[in-house]
PDB file of C-alpha atoms in Angstrom:
ATOM      1  CA  MET A   1      10.334   5.335  24.562  1.00 44.00           C
ATOM      2  CA  PRO A   2       9.812   2.856  27.648  1.00 41.00           C
ATOM      3  CA  LEU A   3      12.119  -0.069  27.708  1.00 41.00           C
ATOM      4  CA  MET A   4       9.302  -2.615  27.722  1.00 38.00           C
ATOM      5  CA  THR A   5       7.686  -1.002  24.648  1.00 44.00           C
ATOM      6  CA  TRP A   6      11.056  -0.713  22.816  1.00 53.00           C
ATOM      7  CA  SER A   7      11.711  -4.503  23.611  1.00 72.00           C
ATOM      8  CA  ARG A   8       8.496  -5.445  22.113  1.00 89.00           C
ATOM      9  CA  LEU A   9       8.873  -3.166  19.106  1.00 91.00           C
ATOM     10  CA  LEU A  10      12.514  -4.386  18.495  1.00 92.00           C
ATOM     11  CA  SER A  11      11.344  -8.083  18.661  1.00 93.00           C
ATOM     12  CA  VAL A  12       8.584  -7.459  16.171  1.00 95.00           C
ATOM     13  CA  ARG A  13      10.995  -5.617  13.765  1.00 95.00           C
ATOM     14  CA  VAL A  14      13.577  -8.365  13.973  1.00 95.00           C
ATOM     15  CA  ALA A  15      10.777 -10.997  13.366  1.00 96.00           C
ATOM     16  CA  ALA A  16       9.602  -8.986  10.230  1.00 97.00           C
ATOM     17  CA  LEU A  17      13.259  -8.711   9.186  1.00 96.00           C
ATOM     18  CA  LEU A  18      13.778 -12.448   9.293  1.00 97.00           C
ATOM     19  CA  PHE A  19      10.500 -13.441   7.758  1.00 97.00           C
ATOM     20  CA  SER A  20      10.772 -11.120   4.726  1.00 97.00           C
ATOM     21  CA  CYS A  21      14.439 -12.110   4.119  1.00 96.00           C
ATOM     22  CA  ALA A  22      13.396 -15.838   4.386  1.00 96.00           C
ATOM     23  CA  ALA A  23      10.515 -15.266   1.883  1.00 95.00           C
ATOM     24  CA  PHE A  24      12.588 -13.793  -0.988  1.00 92.00           C
ATOM     25  CA  SER A  25      15.689 -16.012  -0.159  1.00 93.00           C
ATOM     26  CA  VAL A  26      13.721 -19.248  -0.403  1.00 92.00           C
ATOM     27  CA  ALA A  27      11.914 -18.120  -3.418  1.00 90.00           C
ATOM     28  CA  ALA A  28      15.068 -16.904  -5.177  1.00 87.00           C
ATOM     29  CA  HIS A  29      17.032 -20.057  -4.129  1.00 85.00           C
ATOM     30  CA  GLY A  30      15.004 -23.074  -5.197  1.00 80.00           C
ATOM     31  CA  ALA A  31      11.511 -22.134  -6.212  1.00 73.00           C
ATOM     32  CA  ARG A  32      12.306 -22.033  -9.952  1.00 82.00           C
ATOM     33  CA  LEU A  33      10.096 -18.918 -10.700  1.00 82.00           C
ATOM     34  CA  PRO A  34       9.599 -17.417 -14.055  1.00 83.00           C
ATOM     35  CA  HIS A  35      11.409 -14.165 -14.804  1.00 81.00           C
ATOM     36  CA  GLY A  36       9.524 -10.903 -14.509  1.00 77.00           C
ATOM     37  CA  GLY A  37       5.751 -10.509 -14.085  1.00 81.00           C
ATOM     38  CA  MET A  38       4.174 -11.433 -10.672  1.00 85.00           C
ATOM     39  CA  ALA A  39       7.179 -13.230  -9.602  1.00 87.00           C
ATOM     40  CA  ALA A  40       9.275 -10.063  -9.781  1.00 89.00           C
ATOM     41  CA  TRP A  41       6.582  -8.151  -7.970  1.00 91.00           C
ATOM     42  CA  CYS A  42       6.631 -10.643  -5.086  1.00 92.00           C
ATOM     43  CA  ILE A  43      10.365 -10.663  -4.836  1.00 93.00           C
ATOM     44  CA  PHE A  44      10.260  -6.831  -4.882  1.00 94.00           C
ATOM     45  CA  CYS A  45       7.619  -6.719  -1.998  1.00 95.00           C
ATOM     46  CA  TRP A  46       9.723  -8.865   0.158  1.00 96.00           C
ATOM     47  CA  ALA A  47      13.045  -7.334  -0.675  1.00 96.00           C
ATOM     48  CA  PHE A  48      11.753  -3.748  -0.163  1.00 96.00           C
ATOM     49  CA  SER A  49      10.279  -4.636   3.167  1.00 97.00           C
ATOM     50  CA  PHE A  50      13.427  -6.214   4.273  1.00 97.00           C
ATOM     51  CA  VAL A  51      15.586  -3.244   3.233  1.00 97.00           C
ATOM     52  CA  ALA A  52      13.292  -0.745   4.824  1.00 96.00           C
ATOM     53  CA  THR A  53      13.226  -2.658   8.089  1.00 96.00           C
ATOM     54  CA  ALA A  54      16.929  -3.110   8.103  1.00 96.00           C
ATOM     55  CA  VAL A  55      17.383   0.585   7.741  1.00 96.00           C
ATOM     56  CA  VAL A  56      15.009   1.343  10.605  1.00 95.00           C
ATOM     57  CA  VAL A  57      16.607  -1.096  12.903  1.00 94.00           C
ATOM     58  CA  LEU A  58      20.204  -0.053  12.234  1.00 94.00           C
ATOM     59  CA  VAL A  59      19.410   3.659  12.555  1.00 94.00           C
ATOM     60  CA  GLU A  60      17.650   3.165  15.992  1.00 90.00           C
ATOM     61  CA  LEU A  61      20.281   0.810  17.352  1.00 89.00           C
ATOM     62  CA  LEU A  62      23.054   3.200  16.496  1.00 91.00           C
ATOM     63  CA  GLY A  63      21.109   6.119  17.653  1.00 89.00           C
ATOM     64  CA  LEU A  64      21.283   8.133  14.318  1.00 90.00           C
ATOM     65  CA  GLN A  65      17.687   9.404  14.294  1.00 89.00           C
ATOM     66  CA  ALA A  66      18.795  13.039  14.573  1.00 88.00           C
ATOM     67  CA  ARG A  67      21.212  12.594  11.636  1.00 90.00           C
ATOM     68  CA  VAL A  68      19.038  11.053   8.897  1.00 90.00           C
ATOM     69  CA  PRO A  69      17.335  13.614   6.544  1.00 89.00           C
ATOM     70  CA  VAL A  70      13.723  12.466   7.258  1.00 92.00           C
ATOM     71  CA  SER A  71      11.232  12.921  10.027  1.00 92.00           C
ATOM     72  CA  TRP A  72      11.899   9.949  12.454  1.00 92.00           C
ATOM     73  CA  SER A  73       8.519  10.327  14.088  1.00 90.00           C
ATOM     74  CA  ASN A  74       6.912   9.562  10.591  1.00 94.00           C
ATOM     75  CA  PHE A  75       9.336   7.245   8.595  1.00 95.00           C
ATOM     76  CA  PRO A  76       9.334   4.048  10.530  1.00 95.00           C
ATOM     77  CA  VAL A  77       5.492   3.647  10.731  1.00 95.00           C
ATOM     78  CA  THR A  78       5.194   4.741   7.135  1.00 96.00           C
ATOM     79  CA  ALA A  79       7.730   2.096   6.154  1.00 96.00           C
ATOM     80  CA  ALA A  80       6.080  -0.505   8.243  1.00 97.00           C
ATOM     81  CA  CYS A  81       2.633   0.145   6.777  1.00 97.00           C
ATOM     82  CA  TYR A  82       3.820  -0.056   3.235  1.00 97.00           C
ATOM     83  CA  ALA A  83       5.715  -3.152   4.065  1.00 97.00           C
ATOM     84  CA  ALA A  84       2.570  -4.742   5.686  1.00 97.00           C
ATOM     85  CA  LEU A  85       0.595  -3.966   2.454  1.00 97.00           C
ATOM     86  CA  LEU A  86       3.272  -5.126   0.153  1.00 97.00           C
ATOM     87  CA  CYS A  87       3.746  -8.531   1.977  1.00 97.00           C
ATOM     88  CA  LEU A  88      -0.030  -8.925   2.187  1.00 96.00           C
ATOM     89  CA  SER A  89      -0.315  -8.563  -1.576  1.00 95.00           C
ATOM     90  CA  ALA A  90       2.550 -10.934  -2.088  1.00 95.00           C
ATOM     91  CA  SER A  91       0.923 -13.348   0.260  1.00 96.00           C
ATOM     92  CA  VAL A  92      -2.284 -13.302  -1.895  1.00 93.00           C
ATOM     93  CA  ILE A  93      -0.587 -13.199  -5.375  1.00 90.00           C
ATOM     94  CA  PHE A  94       2.165 -15.670  -4.837  1.00 91.00           C
ATOM     95  CA  PRO A  95       0.094 -18.694  -4.070  1.00 92.00           C
ATOM     96  CA  LEU A  96      -2.539 -17.830  -6.665  1.00 88.00           C
ATOM     97  CA  TYR A  97       0.031 -17.656  -9.423  1.00 85.00           C
ATOM     98  CA  PHE A  98       2.667 -20.127  -8.343  1.00 87.00           C
ATOM     99  CA  LEU A  99       0.908 -22.836  -6.254  1.00 84.00           C
ATOM    100  CA  ARG A 100      -1.641 -23.961  -8.682  1.00 73.00           C
ATOM    101  CA  GLU A 101      -1.379 -27.232 -10.548  1.00 52.00           C
ATOM    102  CA  ARG A 102      -2.009 -25.601 -13.937  1.00 46.00           C
ATOM    103  CA  GLY A 103       0.137 -22.842 -15.229  1.00 43.00           C
ATOM    104  CA  GLY A 104       2.812 -23.413 -12.727  1.00 45.00           C
ATOM    105  CA  GLY A 105       5.518 -23.555 -15.235  1.00 50.00           C
ATOM    106  CA  GLY A 106       6.502 -27.148 -14.661  1.00 54.00           C
ATOM    107  CA  TYR A 107       8.076 -27.573 -11.145  1.00 64.00           C
ATOM    108  CA  ASP A 108       8.959 -30.664  -9.188  1.00 67.00           C
ATOM    109  CA  GLY A 109       8.251 -31.420  -5.440  1.00 80.00           C
ATOM    110  CA  GLU A 110      11.322 -29.646  -4.193  1.00 83.00           C
ATOM    111  CA  ALA A 111      10.440 -26.242  -6.064  1.00 85.00           C
ATOM    112  CA  ARG A 112       6.771 -26.585  -4.768  1.00 86.00           C
ATOM    113  CA  ASP A 113       8.150 -27.015  -1.150  1.00 88.00           C
ATOM    114  CA  HIS A 114      10.138 -23.800  -1.735  1.00 88.00           C
ATOM    115  CA  ARG A 115       7.121 -21.962  -2.925  1.00 91.00           C
ATOM    116  CA  VAL A 116       4.985 -23.156   0.041  1.00 93.00           C
ATOM    117  CA  ALA A 117       7.743 -22.029   2.432  1.00 93.00           C
ATOM    118  CA  SER A 118       7.911 -18.584   0.796  1.00 94.00           C
ATOM    119  CA  THR A 119       4.148 -18.218   1.133  1.00 95.00           C
ATOM    120  CA  VAL A 120       4.258 -19.106   4.755  1.00 96.00           C
ATOM    121  CA  PHE A 121       7.200 -16.711   5.481  1.00 97.00           C
ATOM    122  CA  SER A 122       5.246 -13.949   3.547  1.00 97.00           C
ATOM    123  CA  CYS A 123       2.133 -14.369   5.748  1.00 97.00           C
ATOM    124  CA  LEU A 124       4.257 -14.284   8.937  1.00 98.00           C
ATOM    125  CA  ALA A 125       6.075 -11.187   7.689  1.00 97.00           C
ATOM    126  CA  THR A 126       2.586  -9.541   7.117  1.00 97.00           C
ATOM    127  CA  LEU A 127       1.477 -10.240  10.541  1.00 97.00           C
ATOM    128  CA  ALA A 128       4.804  -8.995  11.940  1.00 97.00           C
ATOM    129  CA  TYR A 129       4.486  -5.780  10.101  1.00 97.00           C
ATOM    130  CA  ALA A 130       0.885  -5.336  11.042  1.00 97.00           C
ATOM    131  CA  ALA A 131       2.033  -5.884  14.729  1.00 96.00           C
ATOM    132  CA  GLU A 132       4.604  -3.088  14.218  1.00 95.00           C
ATOM    133  CA  VAL A 133       2.069  -0.635  12.863  1.00 95.00           C
ATOM    134  CA  SER A 134      -0.062  -1.449  15.766  1.00 93.00           C
ATOM    135  CA  LEU A 135       2.813  -0.760  18.173  1.00 92.00           C
ATOM    136  CA  THR A 136       3.942   2.542  16.557  1.00 90.00           C
ATOM    137  CA  ARG A 137       0.536   4.054  15.687  1.00 88.00           C
ATOM    138  CA  ALA A 138      -0.486   7.060  17.747  1.00 78.00           C
ATOM    139  CA  ARG A 139      -2.679   6.464  20.674  1.00 73.00           C
ATOM    140  CA  PRO A 140      -5.426   8.717  21.760  1.00 66.00           C
ATOM    141  CA  GLY A 141      -3.901  11.819  23.491  1.00 61.00           C
ATOM    142  CA  GLU A 142      -0.400  10.940  22.521  1.00 65.00           C
ATOM    143  CA  VAL A 143       1.777  13.363  20.564  1.00 63.00           C
ATOM    144  CA  ALA A 144       3.144  11.765  17.515  1.00 75.00           C
ATOM    145  CA  GLY A 145       3.945  12.329  13.836  1.00 86.00           C
ATOM    146  CA  TYR A 146       1.056  12.748  11.342  1.00 90.00           C
ATOM    147  CA  MET A 147       1.872   9.463   9.620  1.00 93.00           C
ATOM    148  CA  ALA A 148       1.401   7.585  12.959  1.00 92.00           C
ATOM    149  CA  THR A 149      -2.320   8.910  13.101  1.00 90.00           C
ATOM    150  CA  ALA A 150      -5.192   7.204  11.530  1.00 90.00           C
ATOM    151  CA  PRO A 151      -5.395   9.920   8.594  1.00 91.00           C
ATOM    152  CA  GLY A 152      -1.638   9.224   7.959  1.00 93.00           C
ATOM    153  CA  LEU A 153      -2.000   5.479   7.747  1.00 95.00           C
ATOM    154  CA  LEU A 154      -5.012   5.997   5.606  1.00 96.00           C
ATOM    155  CA  LYS A 155      -2.841   7.949   3.217  1.00 96.00           C
ATOM    156  CA  VAL A 156      -0.497   5.017   3.013  1.00 97.00           C
ATOM    157  CA  CYS A 157      -3.510   2.636   2.098  1.00 97.00           C
ATOM    158  CA  GLN A 158      -4.842   5.090  -0.375  1.00 97.00           C
ATOM    159  CA  THR A 159      -1.633   5.419  -2.433  1.00 97.00           C
ATOM    160  CA  PHE A 160      -1.242   1.636  -2.231  1.00 97.00           C
ATOM    161  CA  VAL A 161      -4.759   0.822  -3.499  1.00 97.00           C
ATOM    162  CA  ALA A 162      -4.273   3.448  -6.340  1.00 97.00           C
ATOM    163  CA  CYS A 163      -1.015   1.609  -7.403  1.00 95.00           C
ATOM    164  CA  VAL A 164      -2.869  -1.805  -7.649  1.00 94.00           C
ATOM    165  CA  ILE A 165      -5.578   0.044  -9.632  1.00 95.00           C
ATOM    166  CA  PHE A 166      -2.894   1.383 -12.024  1.00 94.00           C
ATOM    167  CA  ILE A 167      -1.644  -2.153 -12.626  1.00 90.00           C
ATOM    168  CA  LEU A 168      -5.018  -3.601 -13.213  1.00 90.00           C
ATOM    169  CA  VAL A 169      -6.139  -0.976 -15.797  1.00 92.00           C
ATOM    170  CA  SER A 170      -2.893  -0.494 -17.528  1.00 87.00           C
ATOM    171  CA  ASP A 171      -1.904  -3.857 -19.038  1.00 75.00           C
ATOM    172  CA  PRO A 172      -3.762  -3.896 -21.436  1.00 83.00           C
ATOM    173  CA  VAL A 173      -5.049  -0.374 -21.303  1.00 88.00           C
ATOM    174  CA  ALA A 174      -8.779  -0.350 -20.182  1.00 88.00           C
ATOM    175  CA  TYR A 175      -9.761   3.212 -20.145  1.00 89.00           C
ATOM    176  CA  GLU A 176      -9.444   4.575 -23.781  1.00 87.00           C
ATOM    177  CA  ARG A 177     -12.819   3.535 -24.929  1.00 84.00           C
ATOM    178  CA  HIS A 178     -14.776   6.440 -23.438  1.00 89.00           C
ATOM    179  CA  ALA A 179     -14.123   9.835 -21.983  1.00 93.00           C
ATOM    180  CA  ALA A 180     -15.845   8.861 -18.714  1.00 94.00           C
ATOM    181  CA  LEU A 181     -13.189   6.034 -18.243  1.00 94.00           C
ATOM    182  CA  GLN A 182     -10.376   8.579 -18.941  1.00 95.00           C
ATOM    183  CA  TRP A 183     -11.826  10.900 -16.268  1.00 97.00           C
ATOM    184  CA  CYS A 184     -11.645   7.792 -13.857  1.00 96.00           C
ATOM    185  CA  MET A 185      -8.061   7.345 -14.759  1.00 97.00           C
ATOM    186  CA  ALA A 186      -7.409  11.104 -14.089  1.00 97.00           C
ATOM    187  CA  VAL A 187      -9.100  10.761 -10.761  1.00 97.00           C
ATOM    188  CA  TYR A 188      -6.793   7.837  -9.849  1.00 97.00           C
ATOM    189  CA  CYS A 189      -3.720   9.825 -10.836  1.00 97.00           C
ATOM    190  CA  ILE A 190      -4.676  13.236  -9.269  1.00 97.00           C
ATOM    191  CA  CYS A 191      -5.712  11.678  -6.065  1.00 97.00           C
ATOM    192  CA  PHE A 192      -2.568   9.484  -5.828  1.00 97.00           C
ATOM    193  CA  ILE A 193      -0.419  12.631  -6.447  1.00 97.00           C
ATOM    194  CA  LEU A 194      -2.227  14.499  -3.581  1.00 96.00           C
ATOM    195  CA  SER A 195      -2.000  11.566  -1.090  1.00 96.00           C
ATOM    196  CA  MET A 196       1.565  10.600  -2.014  1.00 97.00           C
ATOM    197  CA  GLY A 197       2.427  14.419  -1.728  1.00 95.00           C
ATOM    198  CA  VAL A 198       1.275  14.417   1.826  1.00 95.00           C
ATOM    199  CA  VAL A 199       3.234  11.384   2.638  1.00 96.00           C
ATOM    200  CA  VAL A 200       6.465  12.775   1.174  1.00 95.00           C
ATOM    201  CA  MET A 201       5.950  16.104   2.934  1.00 94.00           C
ATOM    202  CA  CYS A 202       5.457  14.500   6.301  1.00 94.00           C
ATOM    203  CA  VAL A 203       8.356  12.049   5.895  1.00 95.00           C
ATOM    204  CA  GLY A 204      10.602  14.801   4.508  1.00 92.00           C
ATOM    205  CA  GLU A 205       9.452  17.484   6.962  1.00 88.00           C
ATOM    206  CA  CYS A 206       8.367  19.782   4.329  1.00 88.00           C
ATOM    207  CA  THR A 207       4.878  20.694   5.528  1.00 86.00           C
ATOM    208  CA  GLY A 208       6.013  24.183   6.590  1.00 83.00           C
ATOM    209  CA  TRP A 209       6.671  25.048   2.978  1.00 87.00           C
ATOM    210  CA  LEU A 210       2.943  25.153   2.226  1.00 87.00           C
ATOM    211  CA  PRO A 211       1.379  28.600   1.729  1.00 88.00           C
ATOM    212  CA  VAL A 212      -1.580  27.654   3.825  1.00 89.00           C
ATOM    213  CA  PRO A 213      -1.872  25.845   7.145  1.00 88.00           C
ATOM    214  CA  PHE A 214      -1.226  22.078   6.915  1.00 88.00           C
ATOM    215  CA  PRO A 215      -4.507  21.133   8.497  1.00 87.00           C
ATOM    216  CA  ARG A 216      -6.505  23.174   5.978  1.00 87.00           C
ATOM    217  CA  PHE A 217      -4.582  21.660   3.151  1.00 91.00           C
ATOM    218  CA  LEU A 218      -5.385  18.155   4.478  1.00 92.00           C
ATOM    219  CA  THR A 219      -9.096  18.935   4.726  1.00 90.00           C
ATOM    220  CA  ALA A 220      -9.243  20.515   1.223  1.00 91.00           C
ATOM    221  CA  CYS A 221      -7.402  17.594  -0.375  1.00 93.00           C
ATOM    222  CA  GLY A 222      -9.387  15.063   1.486  1.00 93.00           C
ATOM    223  CA  LEU A 223     -12.682  16.477   0.464  1.00 94.00           C
ATOM    224  CA  LEU A 224     -11.636  16.975  -3.259  1.00 96.00           C
ATOM    225  CA  ALA A 225     -10.390  13.407  -3.376  1.00 96.00           C
ATOM    226  CA  ALA A 226     -13.460  11.969  -1.884  1.00 96.00           C
ATOM    227  CA  LEU A 227     -15.589  13.843  -4.356  1.00 97.00           C
ATOM    228  CA  MET A 228     -13.556  12.795  -7.282  1.00 97.00           C
ATOM    229  CA  TYR A 229     -13.551   9.149  -6.080  1.00 98.00           C
ATOM    230  CA  LEU A 230     -17.339   9.403  -5.747  1.00 97.00           C
ATOM    231  CA  THR A 231     -17.641  10.067  -9.495  1.00 97.00           C
ATOM    232  CA  ALA A 232     -15.101   7.355 -10.405  1.00 97.00           C
ATOM    233  CA  THR A 233     -16.996   4.801  -8.240  1.00 97.00           C
ATOM    234  CA  VAL A 234     -20.144   5.500 -10.224  1.00 97.00           C
ATOM    235  CA  LEU A 235     -18.750   5.982 -13.589  1.00 96.00           C
ATOM    236  CA  TRP A 236     -16.190   3.135 -13.815  1.00 95.00           C
ATOM    237  CA  PRO A 237     -18.727   0.123 -13.561  1.00 93.00           C
ATOM    238  CA  VAL A 238     -21.328   2.043 -15.623  1.00 93.00           C
ATOM    239  CA  PHE A 239     -19.049   2.754 -18.661  1.00 91.00           C
ATOM    240  CA  GLN A 240     -16.910  -0.256 -18.268  1.00 91.00           C
ATOM    241  CA  PHE A 241     -19.492  -2.985 -17.950  1.00 89.00           C
ATOM    242  CA  SER A 242     -22.591  -1.683 -19.713  1.00 83.00           C
ATOM    243  CA  GLU A 243     -23.150  -2.987 -23.272  1.00 79.00           C
ATOM    244  CA  ARG A 244     -24.710   0.462 -24.045  1.00 81.00           C
ATOM    245  CA  TYR A 245     -21.274   2.106 -23.768  1.00 75.00           C
ATOM    246  CA  GLY A 246     -19.463  -0.542 -25.733  1.00 71.00           C
ATOM    247  CA  ALA A 247     -18.758  -3.368 -23.236  1.00 71.00           C
ATOM    248  CA  ARG A 248     -18.567  -6.650 -24.958  1.00 70.00           C
ATOM    249  CA  GLY A 249     -18.942 -10.160 -23.606  1.00 61.00           C
ATOM    250  CA  ARG A 250     -18.108 -11.142 -20.019  1.00 69.00           C
ATOM    251  CA  ALA A 251     -16.296  -8.529 -17.862  1.00 72.00           C
ATOM    252  CA  GLU A 252     -12.766  -9.257 -17.040  1.00 85.00           C
ATOM    253  CA  SER A 253     -11.899 -10.117 -13.407  1.00 87.00           C
ATOM    254  CA  ARG A 254      -9.094  -7.461 -13.426  1.00 89.00           C
ATOM    255  CA  LEU A 255     -11.641  -4.812 -14.409  1.00 92.00           C
ATOM    256  CA  ILE A 256     -14.081  -6.012 -11.760  1.00 93.00           C
ATOM    257  CA  ALA A 257     -11.341  -5.748  -9.193  1.00 93.00           C
ATOM    258  CA  ALA A 258     -10.476  -2.198 -10.195  1.00 95.00           C
ATOM    259  CA  ALA A 259     -14.229  -1.276  -9.642  1.00 96.00           C
ATOM    260  CA  VAL A 260     -14.104  -2.808  -6.191  1.00 96.00           C
ATOM    261  CA  LEU A 261     -10.838  -1.164  -5.305  1.00 97.00           C
ATOM    262  CA  THR A 262     -12.298   2.168  -6.679  1.00 97.00           C
ATOM    263  CA  GLY A 263     -15.139   1.801  -4.092  1.00 97.00           C
ATOM    264  CA  LEU A 264     -12.679   0.788  -1.397  1.00 97.00           C
ATOM    265  CA  ASN A 265     -10.534   3.802  -1.958  1.00 97.00           C
ATOM    266  CA  PHE A 266     -13.565   6.105  -1.870  1.00 98.00           C
ATOM    267  CA  LEU A 267     -14.350   4.600   1.536  1.00 97.00           C
ATOM    268  CA  LEU A 268     -10.855   5.237   2.587  1.00 97.00           C
ATOM    269  CA  TYR A 269     -11.033   8.891   1.560  1.00 97.00           C
ATOM    270  CA  LEU A 270     -14.392   9.327   3.388  1.00 95.00           C
ATOM    271  CA  ALA A 271     -12.805   7.902   6.520  1.00 95.00           C
ATOM    272  CA  ASP A 272      -9.805  10.223   6.040  1.00 93.00           C
ATOM    273  CA  VAL A 273     -12.184  13.256   5.748  1.00 92.00           C
ATOM    274  CA  ALA A 274     -13.965  12.214   8.903  1.00 90.00           C
ATOM    275  CA  HIS A 275     -10.738  11.725  10.927  1.00 85.00           C
ATOM    276  CA  THR A 276      -9.146  14.983   9.533  1.00 81.00           C
ATOM    277  CA  ALA A 277     -12.208  16.973  10.327  1.00 76.00           C
ATOM    278  CA  ARG A 278     -12.311  15.612  13.859  1.00 71.00           C
ATOM    279  CA  LEU A 279      -8.486  16.476  14.412  1.00 62.00           C
ATOM    280  CA  VAL A 280      -8.885  19.970  12.840  1.00 57.00           C
ATOM    281  CA  PHE A 281     -12.307  21.181  14.333  1.00 50.00           C
ATOM    282  CA  VAL A 282     -12.620  19.198  17.515  1.00 45.00           C
ATOM    283  CA  SER A 283      -8.919  19.114  18.626  1.00 44.00           C
ATOM    284  CA  GLY A 284      -8.461  22.657  17.332  1.00 40.00           C
TER     285      GLY A 284
END
């Protein structure tokens, strides 16, 4: 890697390391957050991002890439993409839950200052991780690991969105009322497993274990997932919000969010199919 590119990348990683560390350190030190729930999720987001970046920085500074049991052309960009999404979610959730006047759990001005500081550091960490993804993603004509390509980054986004959907529909359970809603939940689970399986195989250098060529496997999985998400995009709002199928009263915001994220993941899978088809049929 050229010296200038490495210097920029190292600077961005160090910035992400400092911002994520500051976010959870300030929150844990004086923000007086409640135990569990969304507070624990935000702390996890910042801590996971910090640890993942620390591992990447140490391995590269010590020149241990060849000794780690993962694909180093795939692991750093995958970790950075997950960290960007996690910090983004924390940057949205933390102020919504812990900077409002009502329901804040009773905190003084000093605790509020700590919460504001954590929010700012979280936003800065998100920008730093987004910059790292931009620097490490594959450019046109460049030889790189699959996770550094657009389809690889889309896989990360798909799994992250699916995890958010799981959280939204599981507490309390929102898919037991009708078989169509249970099918939607099955779609979320099956497609998550397929996408996460691709991520794990790429990072773990296991793509050669497949009985079929990896590009064909990607194409088949992408088409299957897109078709399945198409059904969920239609069925979830129809059977969740229609009084004809048992809906009562005003729709909960979490269920509306799940419907929106279902449509978003459908678009992500469509984009994945388009990119994968171009790589397989045009490049091949």
